[in-house]
CSV table of C-alpha atoms in Angstrom, one decimal:
chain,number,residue,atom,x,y,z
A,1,UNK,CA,-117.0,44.9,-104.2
A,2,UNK,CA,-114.9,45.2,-101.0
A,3,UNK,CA,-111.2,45.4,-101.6
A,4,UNK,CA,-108.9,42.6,-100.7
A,5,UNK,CA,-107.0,45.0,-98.1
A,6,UNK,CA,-110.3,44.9,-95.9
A,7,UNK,CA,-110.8,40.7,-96.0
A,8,UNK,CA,-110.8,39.0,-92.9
A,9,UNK,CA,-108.4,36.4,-94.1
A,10,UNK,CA,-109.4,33.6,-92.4
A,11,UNK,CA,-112.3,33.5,-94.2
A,12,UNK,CA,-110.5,33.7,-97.2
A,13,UNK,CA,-109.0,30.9,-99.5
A,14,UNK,CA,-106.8,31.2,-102.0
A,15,UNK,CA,-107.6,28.7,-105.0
A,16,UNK,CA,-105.8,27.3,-107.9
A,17,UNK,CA,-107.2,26.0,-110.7
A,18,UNK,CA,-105.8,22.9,-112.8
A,19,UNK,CA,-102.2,22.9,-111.5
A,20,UNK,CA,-101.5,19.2,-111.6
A,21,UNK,CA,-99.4,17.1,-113.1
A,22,UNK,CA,-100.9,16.4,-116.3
A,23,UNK,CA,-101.1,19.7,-117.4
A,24,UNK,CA,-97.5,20.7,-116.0
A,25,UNK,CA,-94.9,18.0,-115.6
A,26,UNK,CA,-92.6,17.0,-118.6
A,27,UNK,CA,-93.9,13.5,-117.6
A,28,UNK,CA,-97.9,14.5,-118.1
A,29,UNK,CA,-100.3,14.0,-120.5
A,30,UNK,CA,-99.6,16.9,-122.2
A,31,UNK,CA,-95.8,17.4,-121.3
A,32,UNK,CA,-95.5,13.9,-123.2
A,33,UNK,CA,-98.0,15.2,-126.4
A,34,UNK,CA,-95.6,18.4,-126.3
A,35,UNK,CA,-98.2,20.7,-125.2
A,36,UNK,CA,-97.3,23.3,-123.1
A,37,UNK,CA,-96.4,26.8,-122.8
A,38,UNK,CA,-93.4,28.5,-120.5
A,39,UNK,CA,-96.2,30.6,-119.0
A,40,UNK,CA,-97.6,28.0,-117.7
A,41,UNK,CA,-94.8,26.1,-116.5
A,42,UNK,CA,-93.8,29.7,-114.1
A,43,UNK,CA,-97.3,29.4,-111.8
A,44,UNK,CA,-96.4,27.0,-109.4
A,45,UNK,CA,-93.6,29.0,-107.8
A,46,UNK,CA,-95.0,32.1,-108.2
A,47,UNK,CA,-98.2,31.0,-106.6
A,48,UNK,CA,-96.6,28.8,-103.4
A,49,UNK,CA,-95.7,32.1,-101.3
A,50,UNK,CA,-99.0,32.6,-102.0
A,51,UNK,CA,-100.5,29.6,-100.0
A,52,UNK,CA,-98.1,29.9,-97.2
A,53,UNK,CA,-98.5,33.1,-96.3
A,54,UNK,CA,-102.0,32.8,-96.1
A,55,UNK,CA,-101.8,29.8,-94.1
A,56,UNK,CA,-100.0,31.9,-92.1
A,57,UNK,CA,-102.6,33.9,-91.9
A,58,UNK,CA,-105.3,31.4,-91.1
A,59,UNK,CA,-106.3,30.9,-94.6
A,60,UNK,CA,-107.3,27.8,-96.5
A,61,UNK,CA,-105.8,26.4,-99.7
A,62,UNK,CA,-108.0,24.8,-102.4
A,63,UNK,CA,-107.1,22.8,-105.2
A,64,UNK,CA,-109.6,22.1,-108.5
A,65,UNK,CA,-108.0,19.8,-110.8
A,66,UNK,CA,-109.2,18.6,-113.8
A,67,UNK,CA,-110.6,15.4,-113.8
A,68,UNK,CA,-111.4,12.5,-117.0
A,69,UNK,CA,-113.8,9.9,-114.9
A,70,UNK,CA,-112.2,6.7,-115.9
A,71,UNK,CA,-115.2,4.6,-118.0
A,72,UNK,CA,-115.4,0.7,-119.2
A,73,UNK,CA,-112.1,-0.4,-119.3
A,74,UNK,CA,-111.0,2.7,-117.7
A,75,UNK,CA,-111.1,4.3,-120.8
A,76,UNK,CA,-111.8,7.9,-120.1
A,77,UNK,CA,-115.5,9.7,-120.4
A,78,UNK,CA,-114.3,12.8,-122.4
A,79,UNK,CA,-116.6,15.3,-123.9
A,80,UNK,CA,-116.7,15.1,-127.5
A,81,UNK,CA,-115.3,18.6,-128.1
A,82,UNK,CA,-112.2,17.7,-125.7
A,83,UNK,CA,-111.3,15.0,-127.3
A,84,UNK,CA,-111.4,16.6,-131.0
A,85,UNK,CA,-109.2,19.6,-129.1
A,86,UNK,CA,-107.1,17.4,-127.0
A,87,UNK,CA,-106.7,13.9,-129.2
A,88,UNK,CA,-103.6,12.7,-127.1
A,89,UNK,CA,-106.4,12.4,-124.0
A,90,UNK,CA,-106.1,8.1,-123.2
A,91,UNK,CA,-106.7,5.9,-120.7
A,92,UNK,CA,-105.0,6.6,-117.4
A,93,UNK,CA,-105.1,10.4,-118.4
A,94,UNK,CA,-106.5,13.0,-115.1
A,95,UNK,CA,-107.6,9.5,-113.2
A,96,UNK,CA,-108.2,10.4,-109.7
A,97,UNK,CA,-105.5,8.9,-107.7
A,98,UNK,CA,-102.8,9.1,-110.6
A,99,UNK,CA,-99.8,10.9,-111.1
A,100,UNK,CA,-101.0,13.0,-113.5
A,101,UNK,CA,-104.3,14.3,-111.7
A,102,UNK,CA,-101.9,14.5,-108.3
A,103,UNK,CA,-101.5,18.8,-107.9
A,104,UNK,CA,-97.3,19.5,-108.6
A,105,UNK,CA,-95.1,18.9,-106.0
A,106,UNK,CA,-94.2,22.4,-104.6
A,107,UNK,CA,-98.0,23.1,-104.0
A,108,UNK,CA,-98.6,19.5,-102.5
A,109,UNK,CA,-101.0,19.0,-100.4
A,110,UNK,CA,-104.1,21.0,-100.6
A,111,UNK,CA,-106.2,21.8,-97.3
A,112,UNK,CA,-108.7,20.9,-99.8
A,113,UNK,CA,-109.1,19.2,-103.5
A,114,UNK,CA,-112.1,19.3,-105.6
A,115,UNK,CA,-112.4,17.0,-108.5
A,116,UNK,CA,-114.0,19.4,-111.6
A,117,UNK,CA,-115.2,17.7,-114.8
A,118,UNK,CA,-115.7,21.2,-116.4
A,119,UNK,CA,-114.7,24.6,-116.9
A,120,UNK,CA,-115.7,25.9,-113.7
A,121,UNK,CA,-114.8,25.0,-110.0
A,122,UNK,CA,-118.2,25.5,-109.1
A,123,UNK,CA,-119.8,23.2,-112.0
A,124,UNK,CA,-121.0,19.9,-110.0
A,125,UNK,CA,-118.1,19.9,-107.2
A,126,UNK,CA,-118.4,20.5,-103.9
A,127,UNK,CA,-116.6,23.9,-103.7
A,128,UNK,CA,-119.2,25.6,-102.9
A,129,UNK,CA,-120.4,23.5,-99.9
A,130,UNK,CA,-116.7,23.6,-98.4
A,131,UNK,CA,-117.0,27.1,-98.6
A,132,UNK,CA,-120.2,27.6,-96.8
A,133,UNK,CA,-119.2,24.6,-94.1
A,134,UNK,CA,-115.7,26.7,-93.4
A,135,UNK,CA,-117.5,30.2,-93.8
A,136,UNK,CA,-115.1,31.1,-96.2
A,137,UNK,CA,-116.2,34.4,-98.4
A,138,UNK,CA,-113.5,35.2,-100.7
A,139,UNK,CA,-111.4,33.9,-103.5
A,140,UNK,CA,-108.2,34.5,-104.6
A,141,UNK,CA,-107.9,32.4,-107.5
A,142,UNK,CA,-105.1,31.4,-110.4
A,143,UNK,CA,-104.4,29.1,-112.6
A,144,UNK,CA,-104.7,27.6,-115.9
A,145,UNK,CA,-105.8,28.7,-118.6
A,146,UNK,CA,-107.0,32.0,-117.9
A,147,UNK,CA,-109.7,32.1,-120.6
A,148,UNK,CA,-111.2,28.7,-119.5
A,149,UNK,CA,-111.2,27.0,-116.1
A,150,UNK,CA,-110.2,30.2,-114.4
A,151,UNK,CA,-112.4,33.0,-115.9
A,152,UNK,CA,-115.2,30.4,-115.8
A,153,UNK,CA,-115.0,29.8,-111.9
A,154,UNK,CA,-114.6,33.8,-111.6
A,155,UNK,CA,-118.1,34.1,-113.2
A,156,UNK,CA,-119.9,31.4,-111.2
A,157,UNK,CA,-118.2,33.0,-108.1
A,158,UNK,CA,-119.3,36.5,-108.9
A,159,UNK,CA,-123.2,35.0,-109.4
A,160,UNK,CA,-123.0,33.2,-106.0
A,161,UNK,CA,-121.9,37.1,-104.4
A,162,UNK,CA,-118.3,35.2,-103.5
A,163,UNK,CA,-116.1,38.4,-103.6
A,164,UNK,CA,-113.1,37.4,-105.4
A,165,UNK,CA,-109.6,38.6,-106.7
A,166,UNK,CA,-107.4,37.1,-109.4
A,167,UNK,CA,-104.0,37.0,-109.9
A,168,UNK,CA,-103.6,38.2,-113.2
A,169,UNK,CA,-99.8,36.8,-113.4
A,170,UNK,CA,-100.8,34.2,-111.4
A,171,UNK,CA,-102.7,32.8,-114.4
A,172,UNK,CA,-101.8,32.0,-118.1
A,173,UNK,CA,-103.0,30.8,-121.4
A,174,UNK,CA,-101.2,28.9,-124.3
A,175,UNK,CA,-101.1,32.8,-125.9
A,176,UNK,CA,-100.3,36.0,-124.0
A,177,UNK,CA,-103.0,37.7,-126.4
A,178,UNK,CA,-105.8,35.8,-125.1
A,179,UNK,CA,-104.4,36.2,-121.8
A,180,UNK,CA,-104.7,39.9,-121.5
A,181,UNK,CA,-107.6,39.9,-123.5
A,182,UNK,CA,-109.7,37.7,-120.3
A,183,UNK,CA,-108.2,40.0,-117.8
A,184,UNK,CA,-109.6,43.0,-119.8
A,185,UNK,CA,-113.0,41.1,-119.8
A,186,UNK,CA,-113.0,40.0,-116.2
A,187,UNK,CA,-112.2,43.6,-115.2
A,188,UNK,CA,-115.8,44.2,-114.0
A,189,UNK,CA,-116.5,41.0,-111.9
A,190,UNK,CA,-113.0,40.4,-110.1
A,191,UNK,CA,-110.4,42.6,-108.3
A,192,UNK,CA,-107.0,41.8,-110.1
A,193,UNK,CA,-103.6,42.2,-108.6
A,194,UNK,CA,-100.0,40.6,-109.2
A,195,UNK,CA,-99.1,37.8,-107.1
A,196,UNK,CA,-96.0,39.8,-105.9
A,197,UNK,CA,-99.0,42.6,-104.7
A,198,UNK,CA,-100.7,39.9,-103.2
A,199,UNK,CA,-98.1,38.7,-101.2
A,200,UNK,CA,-97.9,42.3,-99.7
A,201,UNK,CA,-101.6,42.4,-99.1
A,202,UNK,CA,-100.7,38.9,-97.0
A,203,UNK,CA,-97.6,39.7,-95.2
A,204,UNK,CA,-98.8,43.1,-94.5
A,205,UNK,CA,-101.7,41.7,-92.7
C-alpha cells in the first residue's frame, strides 16, 4: 500500500460514513430513543477541517448515509435483524429527503451523497461508479460505528485495490472496546492515522 503522504490528492476523497441526522441530532431517531454515545456525538467537528482542507486541495467529499426505503404506507423496509436491534426504527425514520437522513449541519453539503441500505458504502450504491467517473483512487474514510458501516466499506475498498486510510478517532462505536478492537483488526487492510495527523498530511501538501 502507498502511504497517504505520496497521494495525489485530487484524486483522493475523503468519505464519511452515516453522519446524518438520525444517528446524531438530539432531534433523530435515535437521539429521541436515547441512543447515543458522546463518541459519536465528537466526529462532526473533528472531521469538518477534514473536508475543507481537502477541498482545498482539490479533493472531493462523499457522504454515505444510512437509508430505510420507505414501503406501503411509507412504512419502512427494515431488515429483520435491524428491527429486533433497533425497535424504535418507524415510519419517517432515514427517508431520503428527511431531516433525519439529511448529513449534520457543520458537514452540509456533500460534493456527493450515496444512499446505502447496508453495511458497506460499496453494497448496491453507486460509490464505486462516482469514483471511477471522477478517477478518484483513495479513501480516507470515518464514521460511524467503526465495527459496522465503516470497517465494512474498508474491506470492500481493499478488494476493489482502492487504497485507503481511516481515521481511527475519526470513527467510533457505542463501546470504546469494540472500537479499538476494529482498528486492531483493520490494521492489515487500511493505513490509520488521527484526524489531527491527517490534517497535517493536508495542510502540508
Amino acid at each position: 500500500m502507498s502511504h497517504p503522504e505520496t497521494w495525489d490528492l485530487t484524486r483522493t476523497a475523503l468519505l464519511t460514513i452515516d453522519l446524518q441526522n438520525d444517528f446524531i441530532h438530539p432531534d433523530g431517531a435515535y437521539g429521541r430513543a436515547g441512543q447515543g454515545a458522546d463518541s459519536i456525538a465528537a466526529l462532526p467537528d473533528r472531521i469538518a477541517p477534514l473536508v475543507r482542507a481537502l477541498r482545498a486541495r482539490g479533493g472531493t467529499y462523499i457522504s454515505a448515509q444510512f437509508t430505510l426505503v420507505p414501503g406501503p404506507q411509507g412504512v419502512p423496509l427494515i431488515a429483520a435483524h435491524l428491527k429486533q436491534l433497533r425497535p424504535f426504527l418507524t415510519k419517517g425514520d432515514f427517508a431520503p429527503g428527511s431531516f433525519g437522513h439529511r448529513i449534520v449541519d457543520i458537514l452540509h453539503p456533500a460534493d456527493f451523497v450515496v444512499e446505502k441500505v447496508a453495511y458497506s458504502a460499496f453494497y448496491q450504491t453507486r460509490l464505486e461508479y462516482i469514483m471511477r467517473a471522477l478517477g478518484l483512487e483513495h479513501l480516507i474514510v470515518g464514521g460511524i460505528v467503526t465495527n459496522g458501516g465503516v470497517a465494512s466499506t474498508l474491506r470492500d475498498a481493499h478488494l476493489r485495490d482502492i487504497e485507503t486510510c481511516m481515521l481511527s478517532d475519526g470513527c467510533a462505536a457505542f463501546r470504546d472496546d469494540v472500537h479499538e478492537a476494529t482498528l486492531l483488526s483493520l490494521g492489515t487492510v487500511t493505513h490509520q492515522m488521527t484526524c489531527a495527523e491527517a490534517l497535517k498530511l493536508l495542510e502540508d501538501a
